[in-house]
Amino acid sequence: YSTFPRSPKWEKEDVTYGILNYTPDMPQADVEEAIARAFQLWSSVTPLRFIRVYDHKADIMISFAAGVHGDFYPFDGPGGTLAHAYAPGSQIGGDAHFDEDENWTKFTTSSGYNLFLVAAHELGHSLGLSHSNVFGALMYPTYVAMDTRDYQLHQDDIDGIQALYGPPRESSAFPTKAFPQQEPTEMIPAGAPTEMSPREEPTEMTPSKPPQRPDDCDPHLTFDAITTLRGETLFFKDSYIWRKSPYFSEIEHDTISSFWPSLIAGFDAAYEVDNEDRVLFFKDDQYWAVSGYSIESGFPKPIQNLGFPTKVRKIDAAVHDQNTKRTYFFVGSNYWSFNEKTKSMERHYPRKIAADFQGIGYPIDAALQKNGYFYFFHGSNQYEVDIKKKKLIRIMKSNSWFNC
Amino acid sequence: LPVAPEKEKEDMQFAKKYLENFYDFKEEKALFKAKDLDKMSDKIREMQSFFGLEVTGELNHQTLDMMKQPRCGIPDVRS
């Protein structure tokens, strides 16, 4: 790896970014997602946090432009130079420019350039890294098409950025060590006796890592929350998302921070009000609203705003009924009904779950509304209930949606 | 296959621009063309070394191929 002359870097941990304009090649939400994911790569291995702002004074301004575009480095039409970015500093310092004459794509295709991949590279410059001559490193100068769904930084990139900013705060005193990208990582709790496998290099202590994502078909798999989102179904557990889409058959694996870097992992509940294109996420006594894919400003807000009594400190699950425009909130053995039209909790609640939803186990971990049925998840069991009749139809495994 | 003279000239021009952009090559109006070519050959060697190509100082096929890869606009080396 290499840095710019005199190794300029941001002298703070909270760095702001703004998106000045968008490419017509991709839906705006996909551009935002690609950029957020690119930032998340770097925040996951440094103490840095990236906060999106909506005015023109962000540290790192991201824009799309073709040919001459106001700095001394005009772009050159399709191919050739794809993008460039400036070393940390005031004014244009840190900014990243993308050549609008390229075809920008969300996924790696043969006919376009993966915006996430190029953005991640340019943000490396925005943070102070220059080019690396290690093939396979993100900071290698030429574009190398690859599948980016489980993309991880190369060790050379991690060494470079940690030489400027150090390791992430939560980790141990030792720099993060990334195993070669193809090999699975072994989860060793910090301080536990370690057995050295031939693949490991001797370290005094292996940093603890977030729990590894359980297998799709783990019979004991349970969920924190489940919601629909623009036709897809998202299953949450700790920091992980299982994403089931009508557009492709296999389950996609993501992390919450790859979608919403500023949201914390481990939701309690989530539901979508589809006619408002809005999803609400709940954690402890707070909730967030996401419009489309973007977090609404002004959140989190206390759940009491929705009409819960103060003694309710968290909710277990939530599900929205598209037909009646009611949302049901489940807490322990009780449930509330919230009128989304009047935005108010209905009278004569809470009621007993056992009274109206007979046969289902509680507390409820997560709830989903799909195809005219409610699905209530309790541990590794899932209860399919006819919404109109509130009648239990059948009991399935919680991960029955994963084609096991 | 032998390269047509126009193509060769075009490639040379492309290489010169690439080295100016990314390897700090400055074409000086040297009195002697040979001196200019020497400097360029040095820069080609630098670029070949950076990308792990065989270091020959010559604008061979592999080197030109690498120059034509889509890439980032930031220079690889700087004075």
Tab-separated table of C-alpha atoms in Angstrom:
chain	number	residue	atom	x	y	z
A	1	TYR	CA	0.000	0.000	0.000
A	2	SER	CA	1.052	3.647	-0.236
A	3	THR	CA	-0.237	6.965	1.001
A	4	PHE	CA	-0.130	10.426	-0.540
A	5	PRO	CA	2.999	12.564	0.021
A	6	ARG	CA	3.087	13.695	3.690
A	7	SER	CA	0.302	11.174	4.401
A	8	PRO	CA	-2.646	13.572	4.691
A	9	LYS	CA	-5.545	12.107	6.709
A	10	TRP	CA	-8.740	13.242	8.457
A	11	GLU	CA	-7.886	14.450	11.967
A	12	LYS	CA	-11.297	13.339	13.314
A	13	GLU	CA	-13.287	10.115	13.530
A	14	ASP	CA	-16.667	11.403	12.399
A	15	VAL	CA	-16.341	12.190	8.687
A	16	THR	CA	-19.345	13.527	6.776
A	17	TYR	CA	-20.273	12.760	3.205
A	18	GLY	CA	-22.795	14.118	0.735
A	19	ILE	CA	-24.080	12.955	-2.629
A	20	LEU	CA	-24.240	15.941	-4.960
A	21	ASN	CA	-26.002	14.241	-7.871
A	22	TYR	CA	-26.863	10.830	-9.278
A	23	THR	CA	-26.174	8.764	-12.362
A	24	PRO	CA	-29.216	7.990	-14.493
A	25	ASP	CA	-27.790	4.466	-14.939
A	26	MET	CA	-29.088	3.300	-11.519
A	27	PRO	CA	-32.065	3.974	-9.230
A	28	GLN	CA	-31.070	6.612	-6.669
A	29	ALA	CA	-31.615	4.142	-3.852
A	30	ASP	CA	-29.099	1.758	-5.424
A	31	VAL	CA	-26.533	4.561	-5.758
A	32	GLU	CA	-27.016	5.426	-2.072
A	33	GLU	CA	-26.732	1.773	-1.103
A	34	ALA	CA	-23.533	1.282	-3.129
A	35	ILE	CA	-21.932	4.373	-1.586
A	36	ALA	CA	-23.023	3.422	1.957
A	37	ARG	CA	-21.616	-0.071	1.519
A	38	ALA	CA	-18.347	1.351	0.211
A	39	PHE	CA	-17.996	3.520	3.315
A	40	GLN	CA	-18.898	0.590	5.543
A	41	LEU	CA	-15.902	-1.354	4.199
A	42	TRP	CA	-13.568	1.268	5.627
A	43	SER	CA	-15.480	1.987	8.835
A	44	SER	CA	-15.432	-1.706	9.702
A	45	VAL	CA	-11.638	-1.725	9.989
A	46	THR	CA	-10.972	1.750	11.444
A	47	PRO	CA	-12.374	3.958	14.231
A	48	LEU	CA	-13.903	6.141	11.496
A	49	ARG	CA	-17.640	6.771	11.249
A	50	PHE	CA	-19.242	8.146	8.099
A	51	ILE	CA	-22.275	10.316	8.480
A	52	ARG	CA	-24.341	11.376	5.505
A	53	VAL	CA	-25.369	15.032	5.396
A	54	TYR	CA	-27.609	16.705	2.894
A	55	ASP	CA	-26.001	20.051	2.359
A	56	HIS	CA	-22.964	20.920	0.215
A	57	LYS	CA	-20.502	21.249	3.068
A	58	ALA	CA	-19.692	17.580	3.684
A	59	ASP	CA	-16.048	16.513	4.056
A	60	ILE	CA	-16.414	14.084	1.169
A	61	MET	CA	-18.663	15.183	-1.689
A	62	ILE	CA	-19.564	12.533	-4.247
A	63	SER	CA	-20.649	13.497	-7.768
A	64	PHE	CA	-21.038	12.224	-11.324
A	65	ALA	CA	-19.718	14.304	-14.235
A	66	ALA	CA	-18.508	13.832	-17.821
A	67	GLY	CA	-15.504	15.402	-19.595
A	68	VAL	CA	-14.431	18.779	-18.214
A	69	HIS	CA	-16.072	19.170	-14.811
A	70	GLY	CA	-14.454	22.009	-12.983
A	71	ASP	CA	-11.163	20.553	-11.771
A	72	PHE	CA	-7.960	20.178	-13.797
A	73	TYR	CA	-8.587	16.520	-14.600
A	74	PRO	CA	-11.272	16.172	-17.289
A	75	PHE	CA	-12.712	12.724	-17.805
A	76	ASP	CA	-12.052	10.909	-21.073
A	77	GLY	CA	-15.363	9.416	-22.223
A	78	PRO	CA	-16.265	5.717	-21.958
A	79	GLY	CA	-13.503	3.442	-20.618
A	80	GLY	CA	-10.059	4.695	-19.716
A	81	THR	CA	-10.325	6.683	-16.507
A	82	LEU	CA	-13.460	5.701	-14.554
A	83	ALA	CA	-13.229	8.016	-11.545
A	84	HIS	CA	-10.807	9.920	-9.338
A	85	ALA	CA	-10.730	11.316	-5.833
A	86	TYR	CA	-8.745	13.815	-3.781
A	87	ALA	CA	-6.653	13.247	-0.675
A	88	PRO	CA	-8.123	14.393	2.659
A	89	GLY	CA	-8.229	18.197	2.976
A	90	SER	CA	-10.502	21.213	2.887
A	91	GLN	CA	-12.551	22.320	-0.129
A	92	ILE	CA	-12.133	19.727	-2.871
A	93	GLY	CA	-10.052	17.566	-0.514
A	94	GLY	CA	-11.672	14.137	-0.061
A	95	ASP	CA	-14.125	14.609	-2.899
A	96	ALA	CA	-14.768	11.717	-5.315
A	97	HIS	CA	-15.816	12.213	-8.934
A	98	PHE	CA	-17.261	9.476	-11.145
A	99	ASP	CA	-17.160	9.609	-14.940
A	100	GLU	CA	-20.770	9.834	-16.087
A	101	ASP	CA	-19.777	8.531	-19.506
A	102	GLU	CA	-19.333	5.080	-17.926
A	103	ASN	CA	-22.230	2.666	-17.486
A	104	TRP	CA	-22.621	2.312	-13.691
A	105	THR	CA	-24.218	-0.839	-12.363
A	106	LYS	CA	-25.344	-2.278	-9.027
A	107	PHE	CA	-24.030	-5.750	-9.731
A	108	THR	CA	-20.910	-6.756	-11.646
A	109	THR	CA	-21.797	-7.163	-15.303
A	110	SER	CA	-19.730	-7.476	-18.438
A	111	SER	CA	-21.140	-4.250	-19.828
A	112	GLY	CA	-20.737	-1.851	-16.945
A	113	TYR	CA	-18.718	-0.921	-13.898
A	114	ASN	CA	-19.761	-1.940	-10.395
A	115	LEU	CA	-20.313	1.373	-8.593
A	116	PHE	CA	-19.739	-0.135	-5.135
A	117	LEU	CA	-16.322	-1.488	-6.172
A	118	VAL	CA	-15.136	1.729	-7.844
A	119	ALA	CA	-16.547	3.877	-5.028
A	120	ALA	CA	-14.766	1.755	-2.407
A	121	HIS	CA	-11.500	2.293	-4.277
A	122	GLU	CA	-11.999	6.073	-4.641
A	123	LEU	CA	-13.002	6.416	-0.976
A	124	GLY	CA	-9.677	4.805	-0.150
A	125	HIS	CA	-8.125	7.893	-1.791
A	126	SER	CA	-10.579	10.177	0.009
A	127	LEU	CA	-9.250	8.739	3.265
A	128	GLY	CA	-5.583	9.120	2.326
A	129	LEU	CA	-4.508	5.931	0.572
A	130	SER	CA	-2.744	6.101	-2.796
A	131	HIS	CA	-2.363	3.159	-5.185
A	132	SER	CA	-1.082	-0.265	-4.250
A	133	ASN	CA	0.876	-2.544	-6.584
A	134	VAL	CA	-0.540	-5.654	-4.887
A	135	PHE	CA	-2.836	-7.354	-7.389
A	136	GLY	CA	-6.130	-8.174	-5.716
A	137	ALA	CA	-5.948	-5.211	-3.369
A	138	LEU	CA	-8.856	-2.772	-3.622
A	139	MET	CA	-6.323	0.068	-4.090
A	140	TYR	CA	-4.800	-1.575	-7.187
A	141	PRO	CA	-5.206	1.037	-9.944
A	142	THR	CA	-7.066	-0.964	-12.593
A	143	TYR	CA	-10.701	-2.136	-12.449
A	144	VAL	CA	-11.026	-5.879	-11.872
A	145	ALA	CA	-14.613	-7.172	-12.261
A	146	MET	CA	-15.662	-9.540	-9.451
A	147	ASP	CA	-18.687	-10.725	-7.485
A	148	THR	CA	-19.044	-8.174	-4.682
A	149	ARG	CA	-21.844	-9.686	-2.622
A	150	ASP	CA	-19.555	-10.911	0.144
A	151	TYR	CA	-16.748	-8.524	-0.672
A	152	GLN	CA	-13.985	-8.125	1.951
A	153	LEU	CA	-10.972	-5.817	2.019
A	154	HIS	CA	-7.595	-7.319	1.156
A	155	GLN	CA	-5.063	-7.433	3.986
A	156	ASP	CA	-2.922	-4.887	2.116
A	157	ASP	CA	-5.819	-2.406	2.180
A	158	ILE	CA	-6.417	-3.048	5.883
A	159	ASP	CA	-2.714	-2.573	6.684
A	160	GLY	CA	-2.724	0.686	4.697
A	161	ILE	CA	-5.775	2.279	6.246
A	162	GLN	CA	-4.850	1.177	9.746
A	163	ALA	CA	-1.408	2.711	9.262
A	164	LEU	CA	-3.300	6.021	8.938
A	165	TYR	CA	-6.161	5.602	11.444
A	166	GLY	CA	-5.493	2.545	13.572
A	167	PRO	CA	-7.883	-0.384	14.162
A	168	PRO	CA	-11.593	-0.047	15.046
A	169	ARG	CA	-12.262	1.044	18.669
A	170	GLU	CA	-14.072	-2.110	19.791
A	171	SER	CA	-11.366	-4.496	18.717
A	172	SER	CA	-8.458	-5.738	20.800
A	173	ALA	CA	-5.228	-3.821	20.977
A	174	PHE	CA	-4.033	-5.756	17.994
A	175	PRO	CA	-4.692	-4.757	14.386
A	176	THR	CA	-7.480	-6.611	12.686
A	177	LYS	CA	-6.191	-9.567	10.835
A	178	ALA	CA	-8.043	-10.643	7.748
A	179	PHE	CA	-7.646	-14.236	6.680
A	180	PRO	CA	-7.125	-14.862	2.978
A	181	GLN	CA	-10.420	-14.023	1.395
A	182	GLN	CA	-11.496	-17.514	0.425
A	183	GLU	CA	-10.926	-19.191	3.762
A	184	PRO	CA	-13.645	-19.190	6.374
A	185	THR	CA	-12.792	-17.300	9.525
A	186	GLU	CA	-12.725	-19.188	12.805
A	187	MET	CA	-14.622	-17.551	15.633
A	188	ILE	CA	-12.415	-17.595	18.772
A	189	PRO	CA	-13.690	-15.599	21.756
A	190	ALA	CA	-11.062	-13.176	23.055
A	191	GLY	CA	-9.155	-14.645	25.995
A	192	ALA	CA	-10.288	-18.219	25.356
A	193	PRO	CA	-7.496	-20.803	25.047
A	194	THR	CA	-6.690	-21.044	21.360
A	195	GLU	CA	-5.794	-24.156	19.462
A	196	MET	CA	-3.442	-23.255	16.707
A	197	SER	CA	-4.605	-24.611	13.401
A	198	PRO	CA	-1.901	-24.834	10.729
A	199	ARG	CA	-3.557	-21.945	8.925
A	200	GLU	CA	-3.197	-19.469	11.722
A	201	GLU	CA	-0.180	-17.295	12.342
A	202	PRO	CA	0.780	-17.039	16.052
A	203	THR	CA	-0.970	-14.046	17.635
A	204	GLU	CA	-1.122	-13.245	21.343
A	205	MET	CA	-4.823	-12.769	21.152
A	206	THR	CA	-7.267	-13.144	18.298
A	207	PRO	CA	-9.719	-10.262	18.303
A	208	SER	CA	-13.314	-11.231	19.115
A	209	LYS	CA	-15.670	-10.893	16.162
A	210	PRO	CA	-19.427	-10.557	15.820
A	211	PRO	CA	-21.202	-13.949	15.993
A	212	GLN	CA	-20.990	-15.762	12.713
A	213	ARG	CA	-24.144	-15.886	10.629
A	214	PRO	CA	-26.042	-19.157	11.355
A	215	ASP	CA	-26.624	-21.470	8.406
A	216	ASP	CA	-29.808	-20.902	6.424
A	217	CYS	CA	-31.002	-24.422	7.222
A	218	ASP	CA	-29.952	-24.549	10.870
A	219	PRO	CA	-33.009	-26.221	12.468
A	220	HIS	CA	-32.614	-23.990	15.544
A	221	LEU	CA	-32.499	-20.744	13.567
A	222	THR	CA	-34.599	-17.992	15.142
A	223	PHE	CA	-35.113	-14.372	14.113
A	224	ASP	CA	-35.115	-10.986	15.849
A	225	ALA	CA	-37.464	-9.340	13.346
A	226	ILE	CA	-38.900	-9.830	9.880
A	227	THR	CA	-40.392	-7.330	7.448
A	228	THR	CA	-41.264	-6.917	3.803
A	229	LEU	CA	-39.552	-4.108	1.894
A	230	ARG	CA	-40.580	-3.183	-1.619
A	231	GLY	CA	-41.623	-6.698	-2.516
A	232	GLU	CA	-38.688	-8.415	-0.816
A	233	THR	CA	-38.732	-10.088	2.605
A	234	LEU	CA	-35.931	-9.326	5.058
A	235	PHE	CA	-35.174	-11.640	7.976
A	236	PHE	CA	-33.005	-10.088	10.732
A	237	LYS	CA	-30.808	-11.756	13.296
A	238	ASP	CA	-28.066	-9.854	15.187
A	239	SER	CA	-26.311	-7.870	12.447
A	240	TYR	CA	-27.311	-10.245	9.657
A	241	ILE	CA	-30.049	-10.022	7.029
A	242	TRP	CA	-31.411	-12.913	4.986
A	243	ARG	CA	-32.999	-11.331	1.926
A	244	LYS	CA	-35.630	-13.210	-0.052
A	245	SER	CA	-36.513	-11.572	-3.350
A	246	PRO	CA	-39.117	-12.514	-5.963
A	247	TYR	CA	-36.529	-11.686	-8.603
A	248	PHE	CA	-33.952	-14.362	-7.853
A	249	SER	CA	-34.325	-17.766	-6.231
A	250	GLU	CA	-31.388	-17.962	-3.871
A	251	ILE	CA	-31.315	-16.217	-0.504
A	252	GLU	CA	-28.984	-13.225	-0.423
A	253	HIS	CA	-26.966	-12.499	2.746
A	254	ASP	CA	-26.304	-8.941	3.819
A	255	THR	CA	-25.598	-7.044	6.994
A	256	ILE	CA	-27.710	-4.289	8.495
A	257	SER	CA	-24.800	-1.867	8.241
A	258	SER	CA	-24.436	-2.550	4.545
A	259	PHE	CA	-27.929	-1.087	4.102
A	260	TRP	CA	-28.085	1.349	6.979
A	261	PRO	CA	-24.627	2.006	8.462
A	262	SER	CA	-26.011	4.231	11.189
A	263	LEU	CA	-28.562	1.684	12.470
A	264	ILE	CA	-27.547	-0.665	15.268
A	265	ALA	CA	-27.788	-4.437	14.955
A	266	GLY	CA	-30.249	-6.621	16.851
A	267	PHE	CA	-33.702	-5.189	16.088
A	268	ASP	CA	-36.673	-6.233	18.234
A	269	ALA	CA	-39.322	-5.729	15.543
A	270	ALA	CA	-39.928	-4.313	12.074
A	271	TYR	CA	-42.896	-3.815	9.766
A	272	GLU	CA	-43.684	-2.170	6.432
A	273	VAL	CA	-46.581	0.138	5.699
A	274	ASP	CA	-46.504	-0.652	2.020
A	275	ASN	CA	-48.808	2.118	0.781
A	276	GLU	CA	-46.505	4.656	2.446
A	277	ASP	CA	-43.335	2.918	1.149
A	278	ARG	CA	-42.130	3.057	4.739
A	279	VAL	CA	-40.578	0.554	7.151
A	280	LEU	CA	-40.310	1.026	10.920
A	281	PHE	CA	-37.577	-0.653	12.960
A	282	PHE	CA	-37.746	-1.092	16.730
A	283	LYS	CA	-34.982	-1.572	19.248
A	284	ASP	CA	-35.604	-1.290	23.030
A	285	ASP	CA	-37.735	1.818	23.606
A	286	GLN	CA	-36.826	3.533	20.323
A	287	TYR	CA	-37.888	3.251	16.703
A	288	TRP	CA	-36.599	4.426	13.328
A	289	ALA	CA	-38.419	5.050	10.032
A	290	VAL	CA	-36.956	4.228	6.637
A	291	SER	CA	-38.549	5.711	3.516
A	292	GLY	CA	-37.628	3.620	0.515
A	293	TYR	CA	-34.112	2.735	1.600
A	294	SER	CA	-33.197	6.000	3.321
A	295	ILE	CA	-33.488	6.653	7.046
A	296	GLU	CA	-35.819	9.557	7.753
A	297	SER	CA	-34.315	12.454	9.650
A	298	GLY	CA	-35.523	13.126	13.180
A	299	PHE	CA	-35.192	9.491	14.319
A	300	PRO	CA	-34.893	7.544	16.581
A	301	LYS	CA	-38.057	8.448	18.487
A	302	PRO	CA	-39.419	6.947	21.752
A	303	ILE	CA	-42.012	4.204	21.248
A	304	GLN	CA	-44.267	6.087	23.683
A	305	ASN	CA	-44.939	8.433	20.782
A	306	LEU	CA	-47.008	5.605	19.287
A	307	GLY	CA	-49.189	5.421	22.347
A	308	PHE	CA	-47.561	2.710	24.439
A	309	PRO	CA	-47.771	3.156	28.221
A	310	THR	CA	-44.441	4.115	29.838
A	311	LYS	CA	-44.120	0.706	31.464
A	312	VAL	CA	-43.610	-0.854	28.016
A	313	ARG	CA	-39.833	-0.616	27.422
A	314	LYS	CA	-39.549	-2.795	24.316
A	315	ILE	CA	-41.744	-4.663	21.894
A	316	ASP	CA	-41.331	-8.245	20.703
A	317	ALA	CA	-42.805	-8.099	17.215
A	318	ALA	CA	-44.984	-6.032	14.883
A	319	VAL	CA	-46.981	-6.812	11.774
A	320	HIS	CA	-49.089	-4.602	9.488
A	321	ASP	CA	-52.401	-5.693	7.974
A	322	GLN	CA	-52.614	-4.053	4.513
A	323	ASN	CA	-56.383	-4.594	4.305
A	324	THR	CA	-57.501	-3.023	7.571
A	325	LYS	CA	-54.538	-0.555	7.765
A	326	ARG	CA	-53.976	-1.785	11.341
A	327	THR	CA	-50.584	-2.682	12.814
A	328	TYR	CA	-50.440	-5.233	15.638
A	329	PHE	CA	-47.706	-4.839	18.260
A	330	PHE	CA	-46.887	-7.883	20.404
A	331	VAL	CA	-45.436	-7.486	23.906
A	332	GLY	CA	-45.166	-10.552	26.179
A	333	SER	CA	-48.623	-12.136	26.326
A	334	ASN	CA	-50.404	-8.980	25.147
A	335	TYR	CA	-50.910	-7.196	21.847
A	336	TRP	CA	-51.946	-3.709	20.797
A	337	SER	CA	-53.645	-2.504	17.608
A	338	PHE	CA	-52.409	0.739	15.953
A	339	ASN	CA	-54.535	2.527	13.345
A	340	GLU	CA	-52.136	3.664	10.580
A	341	LYS	CA	-54.772	5.987	9.117
A	342	THR	CA	-55.287	7.989	12.281
A	343	LYS	CA	-51.754	7.228	13.532
A	344	SER	CA	-53.106	6.350	16.933
A	345	MET	CA	-53.364	3.311	19.166
A	346	GLU	CA	-56.877	1.836	19.271
A	347	ARG	CA	-58.971	1.785	22.440
A	348	HIS	CA	-59.719	-1.369	24.440
A	349	TYR	CA	-56.153	-2.583	24.003
A	350	PRO	CA	-53.957	-4.345	25.056
A	351	ARG	CA	-55.733	-7.691	24.578
A	352	LYS	CA	-54.448	-11.187	25.321
A	353	ILE	CA	-52.685	-12.908	22.400
A	354	ALA	CA	-54.062	-16.248	23.579
A	355	ALA	CA	-57.614	-14.889	23.358
A	356	ASP	CA	-57.458	-13.801	19.724
A	357	PHE	CA	-54.633	-15.850	18.229
A	358	GLN	CA	-55.264	-19.308	19.667
A	359	GLY	CA	-52.587	-21.933	19.457
A	360	ILE	CA	-49.570	-19.760	18.794
A	361	GLY	CA	-46.560	-19.681	21.113
A	362	TYR	CA	-45.397	-16.387	22.650
A	363	PRO	CA	-43.577	-14.194	23.365
A	364	ILE	CA	-43.436	-13.685	19.634
A	365	ASP	CA	-39.960	-13.121	18.153
A	366	ALA	CA	-41.068	-11.769	14.797
A	367	ALA	CA	-44.167	-11.425	12.657
A	368	LEU	CA	-44.776	-11.223	8.915
A	369	GLN	CA	-47.797	-10.560	6.726
A	370	LYS	CA	-47.714	-12.249	3.331
A	371	ASN	CA	-50.298	-13.503	0.814
A	372	GLY	CA	-53.250	-12.969	3.158
A	373	TYR	CA	-51.648	-14.794	6.088
A	374	PHE	CA	-49.878	-13.719	9.252
A	375	TYR	CA	-46.771	-15.642	10.150
A	376	PHE	CA	-45.790	-15.543	13.825
A	377	PHE	CA	-42.305	-16.735	14.753
A	378	HIS	CA	-41.655	-18.148	18.219
A	379	GLY	CA	-38.220	-19.800	18.600
A	380	SER	CA	-37.735	-22.258	15.768
A	381	ASN	CA	-41.496	-22.556	15.156
A	382	GLN	CA	-43.576	-20.496	12.754
A	383	TYR	CA	-47.405	-20.272	12.944
A	384	GLU	CA	-49.401	-19.539	9.797
A	385	VAL	CA	-52.660	-17.770	10.673
A	386	ASP	CA	-55.560	-16.802	8.401
A	387	ILE	CA	-55.734	-13.019	8.831
A	388	LYS	CA	-59.506	-12.625	8.439
A	389	LYS	CA	-60.534	-15.597	10.565
A	390	LYS	CA	-57.487	-15.290	12.935
A	391	LYS	CA	-57.419	-19.074	12.710
A	392	LEU	CA	-54.204	-21.159	13.003
A	393	ILE	CA	-53.676	-22.999	9.735
A	394	ARG	CA	-50.387	-24.842	10.297
A	395	ILE	CA	-47.053	-24.817	12.149
A	396	MET	CA	-43.746	-24.819	10.215
A	397	LYS	CA	-40.045	-24.391	10.913
A	398	SER	CA	-38.983	-20.742	11.220
A	399	ASN	CA	-36.604	-21.057	8.261
A	400	SER	CA	-39.144	-22.664	5.919
A	401	TRP	CA	-38.728	-19.623	3.626
A	402	PHE	CA	-35.131	-20.568	2.849
A	403	ASN	CA	-35.779	-23.533	0.516
A	404	CYS	CA	-34.187	-25.939	2.988
B	1	LEU	CA	2.186	-9.566	-36.839
B	2	PRO	CA	4.004	-6.412	-37.972
B	3	VAL	CA	2.207	-3.249	-36.773
B	4	ALA	CA	1.195	-0.680	-39.328
B	5	PRO	CA	3.195	2.551	-38.888
B	6	GLU	CA	0.071	4.637	-38.199
B	7	LYS	CA	-0.997	2.172	-35.500
B	8	GLU	CA	2.463	2.274	-33.988
B	9	LYS	CA	2.447	6.038	-33.891
B	10	GLU	CA	-1.028	6.000	-32.335
B	11	ASP	CA	0.072	3.517	-29.668
B	12	MET	CA	3.123	5.605	-28.888
B	13	GLN	CA	0.996	8.700	-28.507
B	14	PHE	CA	-1.412	6.805	-26.233
B	15	ALA	CA	1.493	5.505	-24.133
B	16	LYS	CA	2.987	8.951	-23.838
B	17	LYS	CA	-0.295	10.376	-22.569
B	18	TYR	CA	-0.688	7.456	-20.124
B	19	LEU	CA	2.798	7.992	-18.711
B	20	GLU	CA	2.181	11.734	-18.400
B	21	ASN	CA	-1.076	11.114	-16.523
B	22	PHE	CA	0.013	8.355	-14.198
B	23	TYR	CA	3.808	8.207	-14.078
B	24	ASP	CA	4.858	11.828	-13.989
B	25	PHE	CA	6.436	11.671	-17.472
B	26	LYS	CA	7.232	15.105	-18.801
B	27	GLU	CA	8.071	15.283	-22.452
B	28	GLU	CA	10.769	17.856	-22.835
B	29	LYS	CA	11.474	19.297	-26.189
B	30	ALA	CA	14.896	17.651	-26.182
B	31	LEU	CA	17.215	18.581	-28.968
B	32	PHE	CA	17.906	14.933	-29.479
B	33	LYS	CA	14.944	12.571	-29.966
B	34	ALA	CA	17.020	9.716	-28.543
B	35	LYS	CA	17.205	11.475	-25.143
B	36	ASP	CA	13.447	11.860	-25.103
B	37	LEU	CA	12.965	8.181	-25.874
B	38	ASP	CA	15.385	7.286	-23.084
B	39	LYS	CA	13.316	9.177	-20.562
B	40	MET	CA	10.181	7.519	-21.814
B	41	SER	CA	11.809	4.120	-21.639
B	42	ASP	CA	12.645	4.800	-17.977
B	43	LYS	CA	8.992	5.588	-17.280
B	44	ILE	CA	7.852	2.469	-19.103
B	45	ARG	CA	10.226	0.485	-16.908
B	46	GLU	CA	8.724	2.127	-13.814
B	47	MET	CA	5.208	1.289	-14.960
B	48	GLN	CA	6.134	-2.304	-15.839
B	49	SER	CA	7.691	-2.746	-12.412
B	50	PHE	CA	4.602	-1.330	-10.669
B	51	PHE	CA	2.277	-3.788	-12.437
B	52	GLY	CA	4.644	-6.715	-12.112
B	53	LEU	CA	5.183	-6.958	-15.865
B	54	GLU	CA	8.504	-7.983	-17.378
B	55	VAL	CA	10.687	-4.902	-17.092
B	56	THR	CA	12.004	-4.220	-20.595
B	57	GLY	CA	11.513	-0.492	-21.068
B	58	GLU	CA	9.858	-1.351	-24.353
B	59	LEU	CA	6.267	-0.625	-25.308
B	60	ASN	CA	5.461	-4.280	-25.904
B	61	HIS	CA	2.031	-5.897	-26.295
B	62	GLN	CA	1.490	-6.747	-22.612
B	63	THR	CA	2.473	-3.245	-21.512
B	64	LEU	CA	0.110	-1.611	-23.959
B	65	ASP	CA	-2.669	-3.983	-22.905
B	66	MET	CA	-2.218	-2.978	-19.288
B	67	MET	CA	-2.280	0.702	-20.264
B	68	LYS	CA	-5.634	0.149	-21.943
B	69	GLN	CA	-7.304	-1.348	-18.841
B	70	PRO	CA	-10.087	0.816	-17.354
B	71	ARG	CA	-8.670	2.384	-14.231
B	72	CYS	CA	-8.657	5.087	-11.569
B	73	GLY	CA	-7.589	8.589	-12.616
B	74	ILE	CA	-5.174	9.130	-9.706
B	75	PRO	CA	-1.473	8.809	-10.689
B	76	ASP	CA	0.370	5.649	-9.585
B	77	VAL	CA	3.529	7.582	-8.728
B	78	ARG	CA	4.170	11.226	-8.160
B	79	SER	CA	7.229	13.454	-7.982
